[in-house]
Amino acid sequence: MIRAIDSHTAGEPTRMVLEGGPDLGDGSVAERLQRLKQEHDWLRTTTILEPRGSDVLVGALLLPSYDPSCVSGVIFFNNFGYLNMCGHGMIGVAASLAHLGRIEPGVHRLETSVGIVTVELVTPQEVTVENVPSYRYRKDVAVEVEGFGEIKGDVAWGGNWFFLIDDAPVPLKLDRVDCLTDRARRVRDALWNSGITGEEGALIDHLEFFSPPEAADAHSRNFVLCPGNAYDRSPCGTGTSAKLACLAADERWPQDQAWIQEGILGSRFQGRYRIGDRPGEIVPSITGQAYVTGEIVLLQHPEDPFREGISCRTLRRF
Ligand code: PYC
């Protein structure tokens, strides 16, 4: 039995797992993530994949933090595997913890596999996440995409690795998501095939297109393709962090000033940054709203062939 709280942040869902996960032993969140991945991937597949979940869901496993200053540790995952950080997910976690009465308005620290982030619970729904330090790794990287020619973008870290393309190939509208998804997948595959990576060979697994915003008071609109091929319904917290890192590197946006990022639904995050400790690094903060949508219990009948979700692995049982 898995107990979870469901929420959505700017339209993007998060399932925060409270109970029913495996014993991952001691160590940092990064070490326990490796144990979860290698020995207990069933938790991810059961929680996220159909028939109990969907490709759009992001999971957040709560676990005791290693660092005593943190209220909790969190491991994020989705239909494809494990995420390093997740901005919309962290906003959803904070709103879900508030819903359970586990945190009060104020500032709290949470441990992820890539570092400690702070969340400020402004109201039970409004949360500001101070993300891990972010930076642009490479500017104007050209990649040859079959059928579409050369496409240029920046490679940046915002808690996940992103390829950011300034000119969206088609309008960033909900009725164009099939085309956007297809185009983004082709660019991502081309990056992989050309050996273009993040720092130290890290896989670039998020793709981001930008266009001017629709709302007069916003600064930009985006479409984000996540690993696993679902698009982010929110403006993507780590993606907005990567965007701010590029803007800061180009001196196109000053620190401490609010950047309004619209997502594909028109829902928004407000981003800001301060200069980080290391050259070229910024520390982004992302503000958004999350709403709790359910308190759920997932059941697994021992004879259910899909008790661990529908995947190539479970299909081999037939
Ligand atoms: O908000 O950082 C984010 C995110 C990553 C993948 C889906 N959402």
Coordinates of N, CA, C and O in Angstrom, one line a residue, residues 133-285:
P133 N 22.4 26.2 -7.2 CA 23.1 27.1 -8.1 C 23.0 26.7 -9.6 O 23.1 25.5 -9.9
S134 N 22.8 27.6 -10.5 CA 22.5 27.3 -11.9 C 23.5 28.1 -12.8 O 24.0 29.1 -12.4
Y135 N 23.8 27.6 -14.0 CA 24.8 28.2 -14.8 C 24.6 27.8 -16.3 O 24.0 26.7 -16.6
R136 N 25.0 28.7 -17.2 CA 25.0 28.3 -18.6 C 26.4 27.7 -18.8 O 27.4 28.2 -18.5
Y137 N 26.3 26.5 -19.5 CA 27.6 25.8 -19.8 C 28.1 26.1 -21.1 O 29.3 26.4 -21.3
R138 N 27.2 26.2 -22.2 CA 27.7 26.5 -23.5 C 26.7 27.4 -24.2 O 25.5 27.2 -24.0
K139 N 27.2 28.3 -25.0 CA 26.3 29.3 -25.7 C 26.3 28.9 -27.2 O 27.3 28.5 -27.7
D140 N 25.1 29.1 -27.8 CA 25.0 29.0 -29.3 C 25.6 27.7 -29.8 O 26.4 27.7 -30.8
V141 N 25.2 26.6 -29.3 CA 25.7 25.3 -29.8 C 24.8 24.9 -31.0 O 23.6 24.9 -30.9
A142 N 25.5 24.6 -32.1 CA 24.7 24.2 -33.3 C 24.6 22.7 -33.4 O 25.6 22.0 -33.1
V143 N 23.4 22.3 -33.7 CA 23.2 20.8 -33.9 C 22.4 20.6 -35.2 O 21.5 21.4 -35.5
E144 N 22.8 19.6 -36.0 CA 22.1 19.3 -37.3 C 21.0 18.4 -37.0 O 21.1 17.3 -36.5
V145 N 19.7 18.9 -37.3 CA 18.5 18.1 -37.0 C 18.0 17.6 -38.4 O 17.6 18.4 -39.2
E146 N 17.9 16.3 -38.5 CA 17.5 15.7 -39.8 C 16.1 16.3 -40.3 O 15.2 16.3 -39.5
G147 N 16.1 16.8 -41.4 CA 14.8 17.4 -42.0 C 14.6 18.8 -41.7 O 13.8 19.5 -42.2
F148 N 15.4 19.4 -40.7 CA 15.2 20.8 -40.3 C 16.4 21.6 -40.3 O 16.4 22.8 -40.0
G149 N 17.6 21.0 -40.6 CA 18.8 21.7 -40.7 C 19.4 22.0 -39.4 O 19.2 21.4 -38.4
E150 N 20.2 23.1 -39.4 CA 21.0 23.5 -38.2 C 20.2 24.3 -37.2 O 19.5 25.2 -37.6
I151 N 20.2 23.8 -36.0 CA 19.4 24.5 -34.9 C 20.4 24.9 -33.8 O 21.3 24.1 -33.5
K152 N 20.3 26.2 -33.3 CA 21.2 26.6 -32.3 C 20.5 26.8 -31.0 O 19.4 27.2 -30.9
G153 N 21.2 26.5 -29.9 CA 20.7 26.7 -28.6 C 21.8 26.8 -27.5 O 23.0 26.5 -27.8
D154 N 21.4 27.1 -26.3 CA 22.3 27.1 -25.2 C 22.2 25.9 -24.3 O 21.0 25.4 -24.2
V155 N 23.2 25.4 -23.7 CA 23.2 24.3 -22.8 C 23.3 24.9 -21.4 O 24.3 25.6 -21.1
A156 N 22.4 24.6 -20.5 CA 22.4 25.2 -19.2 C 21.9 24.2 -18.1 O 21.1 23.4 -18.4
W157 N 22.4 24.4 -16.9 CA 22.1 23.6 -15.8 C 21.2 24.5 -14.9 O 21.5 25.6 -14.5
G158 N 20.0 23.9 -14.5 CA 19.1 24.6 -13.6 C 18.6 23.6 -12.6 O 17.5 23.8 -12.0
G159 N 19.4 22.6 -12.3 CA 19.0 21.5 -11.4 C 18.7 20.2 -12.3 O 18.6 19.1 -11.8
N160 N 18.5 20.4 -13.6 CA 18.5 19.4 -14.6 C 19.2 20.1 -15.8 O 19.4 21.3 -15.9
W161 N 19.6 19.2 -16.8 CA 20.3 19.8 -18.0 C 19.3 20.1 -19.1 O 18.4 19.3 -19.4
F162 N 19.4 21.3 -19.6 CA 18.5 21.8 -20.6 C 19.3 22.3 -21.9 O 20.4 22.7 -21.8
F163 N 18.5 22.1 -23.0 CA 19.0 22.8 -24.3 C 17.9 23.8 -24.6 O 16.7 23.5 -24.7
L164 N 18.3 25.1 -24.6 CA 17.3 26.2 -24.7 C 17.4 26.8 -26.1 O 18.4 27.3 -26.5
I165 N 16.2 26.8 -26.8 CA 16.2 27.4 -28.1 C 15.3 28.6 -28.1 O 14.1 28.5 -27.7
D166 N 15.8 29.7 -28.6 CA 15.1 31.0 -28.5 C 13.9 31.1 -29.4 O 12.9 31.7 -29.0
D167 N 14.0 30.6 -30.6 CA 12.9 30.8 -31.5 C 12.1 29.5 -31.7 O 12.6 28.6 -32.3
A168 N 10.9 29.5 -31.1 CA 10.1 28.3 -31.2 C 9.7 28.1 -32.7 O 9.4 29.0 -33.4
P169 N 9.7 26.8 -33.1 CA 9.4 26.5 -34.5 C 8.0 26.8 -34.9 O 7.7 27.0 -36.1
V170 N 7.0 26.7 -34.0 CA 5.6 27.0 -34.3 C 5.1 27.7 -33.0 O 5.7 27.7 -32.0
P171 N 3.9 28.4 -33.1 CA 3.4 29.1 -32.0 C 3.3 28.2 -30.7 O 2.9 27.0 -30.9
L172 N 3.6 28.7 -29.6 CA 3.5 27.9 -28.3 C 2.1 27.9 -27.8 O 1.7 28.7 -26.9
K173 N 1.3 27.1 -28.5 CA -0.1 27.0 -28.2 C -0.4 25.5 -27.8 O 0.2 24.6 -28.4
L174 N -1.4 25.4 -27.0 CA -1.8 24.0 -26.6 C -2.2 23.1 -27.7 O -1.9 21.9 -27.7
D175 N -2.8 23.7 -28.8 CA -3.2 22.9 -29.9 C -2.0 22.5 -30.8 O -2.2 21.9 -31.8
R176 N -0.8 23.0 -30.5 CA 0.4 22.6 -31.3 C 1.3 21.7 -30.5 O 2.5 21.5 -30.9
V177 N 0.9 21.1 -29.4 CA 1.8 20.4 -28.6 C 2.3 19.1 -29.3 O 3.5 18.7 -29.1
D178 N 1.5 18.5 -30.2 CA 2.0 17.3 -30.9 C 3.2 17.7 -31.7 O 4.2 17.0 -31.7
C179 N 3.1 18.8 -32.5 CA 4.2 19.2 -33.3 C 5.4 19.7 -32.5 O 6.5 19.3 -32.8
L180 N 5.1 20.4 -31.4 CA 6.2 20.8 -30.6 C 7.0 19.6 -29.9 O 8.2 19.6 -29.9
T181 N 6.2 18.7 -29.5 CA 6.8 17.5 -28.9 C 7.7 16.8 -29.9 O 8.8 16.4 -29.6
D182 N 7.1 16.6 -31.1 CA 7.9 15.9 -32.2 C 9.2 16.6 -32.5 O 10.2 16.0 -32.6
R183 N 9.1 18.0 -32.6 CA 10.3 18.7 -33.0 C 11.3 18.7 -31.8 O 12.5 18.5 -32.1
A184 N 10.8 18.8 -30.6 CA 11.7 18.8 -29.5 C 12.4 17.4 -29.3 O 13.6 17.3 -29.0
R185 N 11.6 16.4 -29.6 CA 12.3 15.0 -29.5 C 13.3 14.9 -30.6 O 14.4 14.3 -30.3
R186 N 13.1 15.4 -31.8 CA 14.1 15.3 -32.8 C 15.4 16.1 -32.5 O 16.5 15.6 -32.7
V187 N 15.2 17.3 -31.9 CA 16.4 18.0 -31.5 C 17.1 17.3 -30.4 O 18.4 17.1 -30.4
R188 N 16.4 16.8 -29.4 CA 17.0 16.0 -28.3 C 17.8 14.8 -28.8 O 18.9 14.6 -28.4
D189 N 17.2 14.1 -29.8 CA 17.8 12.9 -30.3 C 19.1 13.3 -31.1 O 20.1 12.6 -31.0
A190 N 19.0 14.4 -31.8 CA 20.2 14.9 -32.5 C 21.3 15.3 -31.6 O 22.5 15.0 -31.9
L191 N 20.9 15.9 -30.4 CA 22.0 16.2 -29.4 C 22.7 14.9 -29.0 O 23.9 14.9 -28.9
W192 N 21.8 14.0 -28.7 CA 22.4 12.7 -28.2 C 23.3 12.0 -29.2 O 24.4 11.6 -29.0
N193 N 22.8 12.0 -30.5 CA 23.6 11.4 -31.6 C 24.8 12.1 -31.9 O 25.8 11.6 -32.4
S194 N 24.8 13.5 -31.6 CA 26.0 14.2 -32.0 C 27.0 14.3 -30.8 O 28.0 15.0 -30.9
G195 N 26.6 13.7 -29.7 CA 27.5 13.7 -28.5 C 27.6 15.0 -27.8 O 28.5 15.4 -27.1
I196 N 26.5 15.9 -28.0 CA 26.5 17.2 -27.3 C 25.9 16.9 -25.9 O 24.8 16.4 -25.8
T197 N 26.6 17.3 -24.9 CA 26.2 17.0 -23.5 C 26.3 18.2 -22.6 O 26.8 19.2 -23.0
G198 N 25.8 18.0 -21.4 CA 26.1 18.9 -20.3 C 27.5 18.7 -19.8 O 28.3 17.9 -20.4
E199 N 27.9 19.3 -18.7 CA 29.2 19.2 -18.2 C 29.5 17.7 -17.8 O 28.6 17.0 -17.3
E200 N 30.8 17.3 -17.9 CA 31.2 16.0 -17.6 C 30.4 14.9 -18.3 O 30.1 13.9 -17.7
G201 N 29.9 15.2 -19.5 CA 29.2 14.2 -20.3 C 27.8 13.9 -19.9 O 27.2 13.0 -20.3
A202 N 27.2 14.8 -19.1 CA 25.9 14.6 -18.6 C 24.9 14.7 -19.7 O 25.0 15.5 -20.6
L203 N 23.9 13.8 -19.7 CA 22.9 13.7 -20.7 C 22.0 15.0 -20.6 O 21.5 15.4 -19.6
I204 N 21.7 15.6 -21.8 CA 20.8 16.7 -21.8 C 19.4 16.1 -22.0 O 19.1 15.6 -23.1
D205 N 18.6 16.1 -21.0 CA 17.3 15.4 -21.1 C 16.1 16.3 -21.1 O 15.0 15.8 -21.1
H206 N 16.3 17.6 -21.0 CA 15.2 18.5 -21.1 C 15.4 19.5 -22.3 O 16.5 20.0 -22.4
L207 N 14.4 19.8 -23.0 CA 14.5 20.6 -24.2 C 13.5 21.8 -24.0 O 12.3 21.5 -23.6
E208 N 13.9 23.0 -24.4 CA 13.0 24.1 -24.1 C 13.0 25.1 -25.3 O 14.0 25.5 -25.8
F209 N 11.7 25.4 -25.8 CA 11.5 26.4 -26.8 C 11.0 27.6 -26.1 O 10.1 27.5 -25.2
F210 N 11.3 28.8 -26.7 CA 10.8 30.1 -26.1 C 10.2 30.9 -27.2 O 10.6 30.8 -28.4
S211 N 9.2 31.7 -26.8 CA 8.7 32.8 -27.8 C 8.3 34.0 -26.9 O 8.3 33.9 -25.7
P212 N 7.9 35.1 -27.5 CA 7.4 36.2 -26.7 C 6.1 35.7 -26.0 O 5.4 34.8 -26.4
P213 N 5.8 36.4 -24.8 CA 4.7 35.9 -24.0 C 3.3 36.4 -24.7 O 3.3 37.2 -25.6
E214 N 2.3 35.8 -24.2 CA 0.9 36.3 -24.6 C 0.5 37.5 -23.7 O -0.1 38.4 -24.2
A215 N 0.7 37.3 -22.4 CA 0.3 38.4 -21.5 C 1.2 39.6 -21.5 O 2.4 39.4 -21.6
A216 N 0.6 40.8 -21.4 CA 1.4 42.0 -21.6 C 2.5 42.1 -20.5 O 3.5 42.7 -20.7
D217 N 2.2 41.6 -19.3 CA 3.1 41.8 -18.1 C 4.1 40.6 -18.0 O 4.8 40.6 -17.0
A218 N 4.0 39.6 -18.9 CA 5.0 38.5 -18.8 C 6.2 38.8 -19.7 O 6.2 39.8 -20.5
H219 N 7.3 38.0 -19.5 CA 8.5 38.3 -20.3 C 8.8 37.3 -21.3 O 9.6 37.5 -22.3
S220 N 8.2 36.1 -21.2 CA 8.6 35.0 -22.1 C 7.5 33.9 -21.9 O 6.9 33.8 -20.9
R221 N 7.4 33.1 -23.0 CA 6.6 31.9 -22.9 C 7.4 30.7 -23.3 O 8.4 30.8 -24.1
N222 N 7.2 29.5 -22.7 CA 8.0 28.4 -23.1 C 7.2 27.1 -23.3 O 6.0 27.0 -22.9
F223 N 7.9 26.2 -23.9 CA 7.4 24.8 -24.0 C 8.6 23.9 -23.6 O 9.7 24.1 -24.1
V224 N 8.3 23.0 -22.7 CA 9.4 22.2 -22.2 C 9.1 20.7 -22.4 O 8.0 20.2 -21.9
L225 N 10.0 20.0 -23.0 CA 9.9 18.6 -23.2 C 10.7 17.9 -22.1 O 11.9 18.2 -21.9
C226 N 10.0 17.0 -21.3 CA 10.7 16.3 -20.2 C 11.2 15.0 -20.7 O 10.7 14.4 -21.7
P227 N 12.2 14.4 -20.0 CA 12.6 13.0 -20.3 C 11.4 12.1 -20.2 O 10.6 12.3 -19.2
G228 N 11.1 11.2 -21.1 CA 9.9 10.4 -21.1 C 8.9 11.0 -22.0 O 7.8 10.4 -22.2
N229 N 9.2 12.2 -22.6 CA 8.4 12.7 -23.7 C 7.1 13.4 -23.3 O 6.3 13.7 -24.2
A230 N 6.8 13.5 -22.1 CA 5.6 14.4 -21.7 C 6.1 15.8 -21.7 O 7.3 16.1 -21.4
Y231 N 5.2 16.7 -22.0 CA 5.6 18.1 -21.9 C 5.2 18.7 -20.6 O 4.2 18.2 -20.0
D232 N 5.9 19.6 -20.1 CA 5.6 20.2 -18.8 C 4.4 21.2 -18.9 O 4.5 22.1 -19.8
R233 N 3.4 20.9 -18.1 CA 2.2 21.8 -18.2 C 2.5 23.1 -17.5 O 1.8 24.1 -17.7
S234 N 3.5 23.1 -16.6 CA 3.9 24.4 -15.9 C 5.1 25.0 -16.7 O 5.6 24.5 -17.7
P235 N 5.5 26.2 -16.3 CA 6.7 26.8 -17.0 C 8.0 26.2 -16.6 O 9.0 26.6 -17.1
C236 N 8.0 25.2 -15.8 CA 9.2 24.4 -15.4 C 10.1 25.2 -14.5 O 10.8 26.1 -15.0
G237 N 10.2 24.7 -13.3 CA 11.1 25.5 -12.3 C 12.5 25.4 -12.7 O 13.3 26.4 -12.6
T238 N 13.0 24.2 -13.0 CA 14.4 24.0 -13.3 C 14.7 24.7 -14.7 O 15.8 25.2 -14.9
G239 N 13.7 24.6 -15.6 CA 13.8 25.2 -16.9 C 13.9 26.8 -16.8 O 14.6 27.4 -17.5
T240 N 13.1 27.3 -15.9 CA 13.1 28.8 -15.7 C 14.4 29.2 -15.1 O 15.0 30.2 -15.4
S241 N 15.0 28.3 -14.2 CA 16.3 28.6 -13.6 C 17.4 28.6 -14.7 O 18.3 29.4 -14.7
A242 N 17.3 27.6 -15.6 CA 18.3 27.5 -16.7 C 18.2 28.8 -17.6 O 19.2 29.4 -18.0
K243 N 16.9 29.2 -17.8 CA 16.7 30.4 -18.6 C 17.3 31.7 -17.9 O 18.0 32.5 -18.6
L244 N 17.1 31.8 -16.6 CA 17.7 32.9 -15.9 C 19.2 32.9 -15.9 O 19.9 33.9 -16.0
A245 N 19.8 31.6 -15.9 CA 21.2 31.5 -16.0 C 21.7 32.1 -17.3 O 22.8 32.7 -17.4
C246 N 21.0 31.8 -18.4 CA 21.4 32.3 -19.7 C 21.2 33.8 -19.8 O 22.1 34.5 -20.3
L247 N 20.1 34.3 -19.3 CA 19.9 35.7 -19.3 C 21.0 36.5 -18.5 O 21.5 37.5 -18.9
A248 N 21.3 35.9 -17.3 CA 22.4 36.5 -16.5 C 23.7 36.5 -17.2 O 24.4 37.5 -17.2
A249 N 24.0 35.4 -17.8 CA 25.3 35.2 -18.5 C 25.4 36.3 -19.7 O 26.5 36.8 -20.0
D250 N 24.3 36.5 -20.3 CA 24.3 37.5 -21.4 C 24.1 39.0 -20.9 O 23.9 39.9 -21.8
E251 N 24.0 39.1 -19.6 CA 23.7 40.4 -19.0 C 22.4 41.0 -19.6 O 22.3 42.2 -19.9
R252 N 21.4 40.1 -19.8 CA 20.1 40.6 -20.4 C 19.1 40.8 -19.3 O 17.9 41.2 -19.6
W253 N 19.4 40.4 -18.1 CA 18.4 40.5 -17.0 C 19.2 40.7 -15.7 O 20.1 40.0 -15.3
P254 N 18.8 41.8 -14.9 CA 19.6 42.0 -13.7 C 19.1 41.2 -12.5 O 18.0 40.6 -12.5
Q255 N 20.0 41.0 -11.5 CA 19.6 40.2 -10.4 C 18.5 40.9 -9.6 O 18.3 42.1 -9.7
D256 N 17.8 40.1 -8.8 CA 16.7 40.6 -7.9 C 15.4 41.1 -8.6 O 14.5 41.6 -8.0
Q257 N 15.4 41.1 -10.0 CA 14.2 41.6 -10.7 C 13.4 40.4 -11.1 O 13.9 39.4 -11.6
A258 N 12.0 40.6 -11.0 CA 11.1 39.5 -11.3 C 11.0 39.2 -12.8 O 10.8 40.2 -13.6
W259 N 11.2 38.0 -13.2 CA 11.1 37.5 -14.5 C 9.8 36.7 -14.6 O 9.7 35.7 -13.9
I260 N 8.8 37.1 -15.4 CA 7.6 36.3 -15.4 C 7.6 35.3 -16.6 O 7.7 35.8 -17.8
Q261 N 7.7 34.1 -16.3 CA 7.8 33.0 -17.3 C 6.4 32.4 -17.5 O 5.9 31.8 -16.5
E262 N 5.8 32.5 -18.7 CA 4.6 31.8 -19.0 C 4.9 30.4 -19.5 O 5.9 30.2 -20.3
G263 N 4.1 29.4 -19.1 CA 4.2 28.1 -19.7 C 3.3 27.9 -20.9 O 2.6 28.9 -21.3
I264 N 3.2 26.7 -21.4 CA 2.3 26.5 -22.6 C 0.8 26.6 -22.3 O 0.0 26.9 -23.1
L265 N 0.4 26.5 -21.0 CA -1.0 26.7 -20.6 C -1.3 28.2 -20.4 O -2.4 28.6 -20.1
G266 N -0.2 29.0 -20.3 CA -0.4 30.4 -19.9 C -0.2 30.6 -18.4 O -0.2 31.7 -17.9
S267 N -0.1 29.5 -17.6 CA 0.2 29.6 -16.2 C 1.6 30.1 -16.0 O 2.5 29.9 -16.9
R268 N 1.9 30.7 -14.8 CA 3.2 31.4 -14.7 C 4.0 31.0 -13.5 O 3.4 30.7 -12.5
F269 N 5.3 31.2 -13.6 CA 6.2 31.2 -12.5 C 6.9 32.6 -12.5 O 7.1 33.2 -13.6
Q270 N 7.2 33.1 -11.3 CA 8.0 34.3 -11.2 C 9.4 33.9 -10.8 O 9.6 33.2 -9.8
G271 N 10.4 34.2 -11.6 CA 11.8 33.9 -11.3 C 12.6 35.1 -10.9 O 12.2 36.2 -11.4
R272 N 13.6 35.0 -10.1 CA 14.6 36.0 -9.8 C 15.9 35.3 -9.6 O 15.9 34.1 -9.4
Y273 N 16.9 36.0 -9.5 CA 18.2 35.4 -9.2 C 19.1 36.3 -8.4 O 18.9 37.5 -8.4
R274 N 20.0 35.7 -7.6 CA 21.1 36.5 -7.0 C 22.4 35.8 -7.6 O 22.4 34.7 -8.0
I275 N 23.5 36.6 -7.5 CA 24.7 36.1 -8.0 C 25.2 35.0 -7.0 O 25.1 35.1 -5.8
G276 N 25.7 33.9 -7.6 CA 26.2 32.7 -6.8 C 27.6 32.9 -6.3 O 28.2 33.9 -6.6
D277 N 28.1 31.9 -5.6 CA 29.5 32.1 -5.0 C 30.5 31.8 -6.0 O 31.6 32.3 -5.9
R278 N 30.2 31.0 -7.0 CA 31.3 30.6 -8.0 C 31.1 31.4 -9.3 O 29.9 31.7 -9.7
P279 N 32.2 31.7 -10.0 CA 32.1 32.6 -11.2 C 31.1 31.9 -12.2 O 31.1 30.7 -12.4
G280 N 30.2 32.8 -12.7 CA 29.2 32.3 -13.7 C 28.0 31.7 -13.1 O 27.0 31.4 -13.9
E281 N 28.0 31.5 -11.8 CA 26.8 30.9 -11.2 C 25.8 31.9 -10.7 O 26.2 32.9 -10.1
I282 N 24.5 31.5 -10.8 CA 23.5 32.3 -10.2 C 22.7 31.4 -9.2 O 22.8 30.2 -9.3
V283 N 22.0 32.0 -8.3 CA 21.1 31.2 -7.4 C 19.7 31.7 -7.7 O 19.3 32.8 -7.3
P284 N 18.9 30.9 -8.5 CA 17.6 31.3 -8.9 C 16.5 31.0 -7.8 O 16.6 30.0 -7.0
S285 N 15.5 31.8 -7.8 CA 14.3 31.6 -6.9 C 13.1 31.6 -7.8 O 13.0 32.4 -8.7

